[in-house]
Short mmCIF file of C-alpha atoms in Angstrom, two decimals:
data_model
loop_
_atom_site.label_atom_id
_atom_site.label_comp_id
_atom_site.label_asym_id
_atom_site.label_seq_id
_atom_site.Cartn_x
_atom_site.Cartn_y
_atom_site.Cartn_z
CA UNK A 1 0.00 0.00 0.00
CA UNK A 2 1.33 3.48 -0.86
CA UNK A 3 1.46 6.45 1.53
CA UNK A 4 -1.17 8.64 -0.12
CA UNK A 5 -4.38 9.58 1.64
CA UNK A 6 -7.35 8.61 -0.51
CA UNK A 7 -10.84 10.08 -0.47
CA UNK A 8 -13.74 8.29 -2.16
CA UNK A 9 -16.54 10.13 -3.97
CA UNK A 10 -19.55 8.07 -5.11
CA UNK A 11 -21.55 9.93 -7.75
CA UNK A 12 -24.87 8.34 -8.70
CA UNK A 13 -26.95 9.76 -11.53
CA UNK A 14 -30.21 8.70 -13.11
CA UNK A 15 -28.45 6.50 -15.68
CA UNK A 16 -25.18 5.42 -14.03
CA UNK A 17 -22.97 5.64 -10.97
CA UNK A 18 -19.23 5.70 -10.39
CA UNK A 19 -16.64 5.55 -7.61
CA UNK A 20 -13.82 8.06 -7.91
CA UNK A 21 -10.76 7.91 -5.65
CA UNK A 22 -8.90 11.18 -5.16
CA UNK A 23 -5.49 11.90 -3.67
CA UNK A 24 -2.93 14.69 -3.73
CA UNK A 25 0.30 14.11 -5.59
CA UNK A 26 2.88 16.93 -5.86
CA UNK A 27 0.12 19.48 -5.11
CA UNK A 28 -2.11 18.05 -7.86
CA UNK A 29 -5.39 16.28 -7.32
CA UNK A 30 -5.29 12.89 -9.01
CA UNK A 31 -8.60 11.18 -9.79
CA UNK A 32 -9.04 7.47 -10.45
CA UNK A 33 -12.27 5.72 -11.41
CA UNK A 34 -12.40 2.40 -9.60
CA UNK A 35 -15.96 1.29 -10.30
CA UNK A 36 -18.83 2.16 -12.63
CA UNK A 37 -22.33 0.71 -12.74
CA UNK A 38 -25.65 1.29 -14.52
CA UNK A 39 -28.75 2.83 -12.98
CA UNK A 40 -32.28 3.42 -14.17
CA UNK A 41 -35.89 3.31 -13.15
CA UNK A 42 -37.63 -0.06 -12.95
CA UNK A 43 -41.32 -0.90 -12.70
CA UNK A 44 -42.57 -2.44 -9.47
CA UNK A 45 -46.07 -2.58 -7.99
CA UNK A 46 -47.31 -0.32 -10.76
CA UNK A 47 -44.75 2.38 -9.95
CA UNK A 48 -41.52 3.64 -11.50
CA UNK A 49 -38.95 3.12 -8.76
CA UNK A 50 -35.23 3.08 -8.04
CA UNK A 51 -33.68 -0.29 -7.17
CA UNK A 52 -31.99 1.01 -4.03
CA UNK A 53 -30.98 -2.47 -2.90
CA UNK A 54 -29.00 -2.96 -6.10
CA UNK A 55 -27.55 0.54 -5.86
CA UNK A 56 -26.35 -0.13 -2.31
CA UNK A 57 -24.88 -3.45 -3.46
CA UNK A 58 -22.94 -1.54 -6.11
CA UNK A 59 -21.79 1.01 -3.51
CA UNK A 60 -20.33 -1.80 -1.41
CA UNK A 61 -18.84 -3.49 -4.47
CA UNK A 62 -16.92 -0.29 -5.27
CA UNK A 63 -15.70 -0.12 -1.68
CA UNK A 64 -14.43 -3.68 -1.98
CA UNK A 65 -12.51 -2.73 -5.13
CA UNK A 66 -10.72 0.01 -3.16
CA UNK A 67 -9.60 -2.63 -0.68
CA UNK A 68 -8.48 -4.92 -3.48
CA UNK A 69 -6.36 -2.08 -4.89
CA UNK A 70 -4.83 -1.46 -1.47
CA UNK A 71 -6.17 2.10 -1.54
CA UNK A 72 -8.24 2.44 1.61
CA UNK A 73 -10.08 5.78 1.65
CA UNK A 74 -9.97 8.12 4.63
CA UNK A 75 -13.60 8.98 3.96
CA UNK A 76 -16.50 8.24 1.65
CA UNK A 77 -19.40 10.43 0.54
CA UNK A 78 -22.32 9.97 -1.87
CA UNK A 79 -24.15 12.41 -4.13
CA UNK A 80 -27.25 11.73 -6.25
CA UNK A 81 -30.07 13.52 -8.05
CA UNK A 82 -32.60 15.54 -6.03
CA UNK A 83 -36.16 15.36 -4.64
CA UNK A 84 -36.60 11.55 -4.27
CA UNK A 85 -36.72 9.92 -0.84
CA UNK A 86 -37.19 6.76 1.20
CA UNK A 87 -39.47 6.37 4.23
CA UNK A 88 -38.41 4.24 7.21
CA UNK A 89 -40.49 2.89 10.09
CA UNK A 90 -39.52 2.92 13.76
CA UNK A 91 -37.29 -0.13 13.26
CA UNK A 92 -35.45 1.41 10.30
CA UNK A 93 -37.22 -0.79 7.75
CA UNK A 94 -38.18 0.71 4.40
CA UNK A 95 -41.83 1.54 3.83
CA UNK A 96 -43.01 1.04 0.26
CA UNK A 97 -40.83 1.65 -2.77
CA UNK A 98 -38.19 4.28 -3.49
CA UNK A 99 -40.47 5.91 -6.05
CA UNK A 100 -38.74 7.81 -8.87
CA UNK A 101 -39.50 11.42 -9.68
CA UNK A 102 -40.74 10.54 -13.17
CA UNK A 103 -43.51 8.34 -11.77
CA UNK A 104 -47.04 9.63 -12.39
CA UNK A 105 -48.20 9.63 -8.76
CA UNK A 106 -47.80 13.40 -8.43
CA UNK A 107 -50.25 14.20 -11.22
CA UNK A 108 -52.72 16.75 -9.82
CA UNK A 109 -50.90 17.06 -6.50
CA UNK A 110 -49.89 20.66 -7.24
CA UNK A 111 -53.54 21.67 -6.98
CA UNK A 112 -53.83 19.85 -3.65
CA UNK A 113 -50.85 21.80 -2.33
CA UNK A 114 -52.21 25.13 -3.64
CA UNK A 115 -55.45 24.58 -1.75
CA UNK A 116 -53.32 25.01 1.37
CA UNK A 117 -50.71 27.53 0.23
CA UNK A 118 -51.05 29.62 -2.96
CA UNK A 119 -48.39 29.08 -5.60
CA UNK A 120 -47.08 32.66 -5.40
CA UNK A 121 -46.71 32.44 -1.63
CA UNK A 122 -44.96 29.08 -1.91
CA UNK A 123 -42.35 30.49 -4.29
CA UNK A 124 -41.83 33.61 -2.16
CA UNK A 125 -41.37 31.34 0.84
CA UNK A 126 -38.98 28.75 -0.66
CA UNK A 127 -37.51 30.28 -3.84
CA UNK A 128 -37.85 26.90 -5.58
CA UNK A 129 -39.41 26.61 -9.03
CA UNK A 130 -42.48 24.54 -9.61
CA UNK A 131 -41.66 21.04 -10.78
CA UNK A 132 -44.44 18.50 -10.32
CA UNK A 133 -41.94 15.92 -9.01
CA UNK A 134 -40.62 18.05 -6.13
CA UNK A 135 -40.64 16.40 -2.71
CA UNK A 136 -43.48 18.65 -1.58
CA UNK A 137 -45.79 17.11 -4.23
CA UNK A 138 -44.51 13.56 -3.72
CA UNK A 139 -45.41 13.79 -0.03
CA UNK A 140 -48.84 15.15 -0.95
CA UNK A 141 -49.30 12.11 -3.22
CA UNK A 142 -48.63 9.86 -0.23
CA UNK A 143 -50.94 11.90 2.00
CA UNK A 144 -53.77 11.58 -0.54
CA UNK A 145 -53.19 8.07 -1.92
CA UNK A 146 -51.25 6.13 0.73
CA UNK A 147 -51.76 7.89 4.08
CA UNK A 148 -50.90 4.69 5.92
CA UNK A 149 -47.29 5.07 4.73
CA UNK A 150 -46.97 8.49 6.36
CA UNK A 151 -48.69 7.23 9.50
CA UNK A 152 -46.12 4.43 9.87
CA UNK A 153 -43.12 6.58 8.93
CA UNK A 154 -40.64 7.76 11.54
CA UNK A 155 -37.92 8.93 9.14
CA UNK A 156 -37.72 10.44 5.67
CA UNK A 157 -34.33 10.28 4.00
CA UNK A 158 -33.58 11.80 0.62
CA UNK A 159 -31.70 9.46 -1.68
CA UNK A 160 -28.07 10.26 -0.73
CA UNK A 161 -29.08 10.55 2.93
CA UNK A 162 -30.47 7.02 2.72
CA UNK A 163 -27.21 5.62 1.36
CA UNK A 164 -25.25 7.44 4.07
CA UNK A 165 -27.64 5.94 6.62
CA UNK A 166 -27.03 2.47 5.20
CA UNK A 167 -23.27 3.04 5.37
CA UNK A 168 -23.08 4.65 8.83
CA UNK A 169 -26.35 3.99 10.64
CA UNK A 170 -26.76 7.76 11.14
CA UNK A 171 -29.88 9.54 9.85
CA UNK A 172 -29.45 13.17 8.78
CA UNK A 173 -30.48 15.46 5.92
CA UNK A 174 -27.88 17.35 3.88
CA UNK A 175 -28.81 20.94 3.08
CA UNK A 176 -28.09 21.19 -0.68
CA UNK A 177 -30.14 18.07 -1.41
CA UNK A 178 -33.02 19.07 0.85
CA UNK A 179 -33.52 22.44 -0.85
CA UNK A 180 -34.50 20.76 -4.13
CA UNK A 181 -37.73 19.50 -2.55
CA UNK A 182 -39.37 22.93 -1.97
CA UNK A 183 -39.68 22.55 1.82
CA UNK A 184 -36.63 24.50 3.03
CA UNK A 185 -36.51 28.18 3.98
CA UNK A 186 -33.81 30.23 2.21
CA UNK A 187 -33.84 32.51 5.27
CA UNK A 188 -33.26 29.96 8.04
CA UNK A 189 -31.46 27.40 5.80
CA UNK A 190 -33.55 24.73 7.55
CA UNK A 191 -36.83 22.87 7.17
CA UNK A 192 -39.80 25.25 7.02
CA UNK A 193 -41.69 23.52 9.81
CA UNK A 194 -44.58 25.97 9.71
CA UNK A 195 -45.13 25.15 6.02
CA UNK A 196 -44.75 21.43 6.70
CA UNK A 197 -47.33 21.61 9.49
CA UNK A 198 -49.77 23.52 7.28
CA UNK A 199 -49.46 20.82 4.62
CA UNK A 200 -50.21 18.12 7.18
CA UNK A 201 -46.95 16.22 6.80
CA UNK A 202 -45.68 14.54 10.01
CA UNK A 203 -42.91 16.72 11.41
CA UNK A 204 -41.19 13.75 13.06
CA UNK A 205 -39.99 12.37 9.71
CA UNK A 206 -37.82 15.40 8.91
CA UNK A 207 -34.27 14.84 10.12
CA UNK A 208 -31.71 17.34 11.41
CA UNK A 209 -30.16 19.46 8.68
CA UNK A 210 -26.39 19.22 8.18
CA UNK A 211 -23.99 20.93 5.78
CA UNK A 212 -21.26 19.61 3.45
CA UNK A 213 -18.22 18.51 5.42
CA UNK A 214 -20.21 17.08 8.33
CA UNK A 215 -18.76 13.80 9.61
CA UNK A 216 -21.66 11.43 10.20
CA UNK A 217 -19.56 8.65 11.70
CA UNK A 218 -17.85 5.53 10.48
CA UNK A 219 -18.93 2.48 8.52
CA UNK A 220 -21.23 0.17 10.44
CA UNK A 221 -19.79 -3.09 11.74
CA UNK A 222 -21.79 -4.98 9.10
CA UNK A 223 -20.44 -2.89 6.23
CA UNK A 224 -16.89 -3.08 7.60
CA UNK A 225 -17.10 -6.88 7.72
CA UNK A 226 -18.32 -7.01 4.13
CA UNK A 227 -15.92 -4.53 2.49
CA UNK A 228 -12.87 -5.29 4.62
CA UNK A 229 -12.02 -1.90 6.11
CA UNK A 230 -13.36 1.09 8.04
CA UNK A 231 -13.44 4.77 7.12
CA UNK A 232 -15.34 7.95 7.91
CA UNK A 233 -18.68 8.75 6.26
CA UNK A 234 -18.59 12.46 5.40
CA UNK A 235 -21.33 14.54 3.81
CA UNK A 236 -20.39 16.14 0.48
CA UNK A 237 -22.79 18.55 -1.19
CA UNK A 238 -25.06 15.57 -1.77
CA UNK A 239 -27.04 17.04 -4.65
CA UNK A 240 -24.91 16.24 -7.70
CA UNK A 241 -25.20 19.75 -9.13
CA UNK A 242 -24.39 21.15 -5.69
CA UNK A 243 -21.08 19.30 -5.79
CA UNK A 244 -20.40 20.23 -9.42
CA UNK A 245 -21.01 23.94 -8.87
CA UNK A 246 -18.38 24.08 -6.12
CA UNK A 247 -15.89 24.16 -9.02
CA UNK A 248 -17.35 27.43 -10.34
CA UNK A 249 -15.08 30.47 -9.65
CA UNK A 250 -16.53 32.62 -6.85
CA UNK A 251 -14.39 35.73 -7.42
CA UNK A 252 -16.72 37.04 -10.12
CA UNK A 253 -20.34 38.10 -9.76
CA UNK A 254 -21.10 37.34 -13.41
CA UNK A 255 -19.72 33.78 -13.65
CA UNK A 256 -22.18 31.41 -15.33
CA UNK A 257 -22.13 27.62 -15.38
CA UNK A 258 -23.75 24.79 -17.29
CA UNK A 259 -23.79 21.39 -15.58
CA UNK A 260 -24.99 18.63 -17.90
CA UNK A 261 -26.32 15.16 -17.20
CA UNK A 262 -29.83 13.75 -17.42
CA UNK A 263 -30.76 17.39 -16.87
CA UNK A 264 -28.72 20.42 -17.89
CA UNK A 265 -28.60 23.22 -15.34
CA UNK A 266 -27.60 26.73 -16.36
CA UNK A 267 -27.13 29.44 -13.78
CA UNK A 268 -24.95 31.46 -11.47
CA UNK A 269 -24.32 31.69 -7.72
CA UNK A 270 -25.94 34.23 -5.43
CA UNK A 271 -25.32 35.03 -1.78
CA UNK A 272 -29.03 35.72 -1.25
CA UNK A 273 -32.00 33.95 -2.82
CA UNK A 274 -34.06 35.84 -5.39
CA UNK A 275 -37.66 34.95 -4.51
CA UNK A 276 -39.24 37.83 -6.44
CA UNK A 277 -42.35 37.56 -8.66
CA UNK A 278 -40.14 38.29 -11.68
CA UNK A 279 -37.87 35.38 -10.78
CA UNK A 280 -40.91 33.10 -10.44
CA UNK A 281 -42.29 34.28 -13.79
CA UNK A 282 -39.04 33.17 -15.44
CA UNK A 283 -39.19 29.80 -13.67
CA UNK A 284 -35.79 30.28 -12.02
CA UNK A 285 -34.92 28.39 -8.88
CA UNK A 286 -32.74 29.04 -5.80
CA UNK A 287 -31.24 25.71 -4.78
CA UNK A 288 -28.92 25.60 -1.80
CA UNK A 289 -25.20 25.56 -2.48
CA UNK A 290 -21.95 25.06 -0.64
CA UNK A 291 -21.24 27.71 2.00
CA UNK A 292 -24.92 28.73 1.95
CA UNK A 293 -24.54 30.23 -1.50
CA UNK A 294 -27.55 29.78 -3.78
CA UNK A 295 -27.49 27.98 -7.10
CA UNK A 296 -29.68 30.35 -9.09
CA UNK A 297 -30.46 28.31 -12.16
CA UNK A 298 -32.82 27.13 -14.86
CA UNK A 299 -33.55 23.49 -15.70
CA UNK A 300 -33.03 22.47 -19.34
CA UNK A 301 -33.91 19.15 -21.01
CA UNK A 302 -30.33 17.83 -20.95
CA UNK A 303 -29.46 14.29 -22.05
CA UNK A 304 -32.70 12.60 -20.96
CA UNK A 305 -33.95 12.37 -24.55
CA UNK A 306 -30.72 10.71 -25.71
CA UNK A 307 -30.75 8.33 -22.75
CA UNK A 308 -34.38 7.40 -23.47
CA UNK A 309 -33.71 6.72 -27.16
CA UNK A 310 -30.65 4.65 -26.24
CA UNK A 311 -32.74 2.55 -23.85
CA UNK A 312 -35.47 2.03 -26.46
CA UNK A 313 -32.88 0.86 -28.99
CA UNK A 314 -31.28 -1.48 -26.44
CA UNK A 315 -34.68 -2.90 -25.45
CA UNK A 316 -35.57 -3.46 -29.11
CA UNK A 317 -32.23 -5.17 -29.79
CA UNK A 318 -32.66 -7.34 -26.69
CA UNK A 319 -36.16 -8.29 -27.79
CA UNK A 320 -34.90 -9.22 -31.27
CA UNK A 321 -32.07 -11.19 -29.71
CA UNK A 322 -34.46 -13.13 -27.51
CA UNK A 323 -36.66 -13.86 -30.51
CA UNK A 324 -33.69 -15.14 -32.50
CA UNK A 325 -32.53 -17.25 -29.57
CA UNK A 326 -36.06 -18.63 -29.27
CA UNK A 327 -36.10 -19.59 -32.96
CA UNK A 328 -32.70 -21.16 -32.59
CA UNK A 329 -33.87 -23.16 -29.58
CA UNK A 330 -36.85 -24.48 -31.56
CA UNK A 331 -34.58 -25.57 -34.40
CA UNK A 332 -32.25 -27.24 -31.91
CA UNK A 333 -35.17 -29.15 -30.41
CA UNK A 334 -36.02 -30.53 -33.84
CA UNK A 335 -32.44 -31.78 -34.25
CA UNK A 336 -32.40 -33.86 -31.08
CA UNK A 337 -33.00 -37.62 -31.22
CA UNK A 338 -34.99 -39.55 -28.65
CA UNK A 339 -31.86 -40.43 -26.67
CA UNK A 340 -31.24 -36.70 -26.09
CA UNK A 341 -28.09 -36.56 -28.20
CA UNK A 342 -27.81 -33.81 -30.77
CA UNK A 343 -27.40 -34.93 -34.37
#
């Protein structure tokens, strides 16, 4: 094993994930990809969901590869996309599926929310653009369609928070990720509990808010036994764009960025959120950033269309392949004698 200190970043997007080891070498940051794996929504129980069990298996597999390389990280942190969450009961067991933001359960839930708080007031209060998949609408979908899930729930963890919980056993909510859901105050930088109470969501499920750099703890004994080492679990900016935007120069007030993935995000950084009617009219959003800066940005289609076409082509090719294999199997059956030996 060499003498470098390694730090492991696990970046999970809507179509793939990767483990990147970083270390300093002669005052340069050296990055090494040690593991990459696919991701995507799957259908289960009539819902579009994330296979979080498989994703956590891949997280541990990447950790094992670090051990195999002899490059044990000092710390590990996970970032993902925004808004989606997992509910846990009092024993820490998952309730229902990890439903994906593109599922149709939030259809019409905006109107349910606006019966309680008008849309203009909601924007002025949170600074977050309307997107029908935001956490605020997903929770309303549960309240309306599956209230028993909220009644049983003791903990809500957004996607990266859930993986950190599985790694460390510690439940917390990271600020940059939480802001994407439209339930955080840009003034207090914390859950807007008055809003949450008005909406009728159980306050107990909302965990303490922490910021990037917070040390949650170490790997659980179970994870240590499986991957072969221990390290710290440290919160990055757990929203993937929140981590990406840290690289934007902060010495200029007119620096713009474009961060591209499944979505493309174009914007700038502000020290104070712009929650004005004009900002709302332009559908701009004020997501939380590192150091309590605000990612003032606009969502653009991004690569989702390309990813969708690619999946359709792959599915069609797989279907054709299965059909050909089926035809081949039928022909093989016809060429087998009664004693089971192929001619």
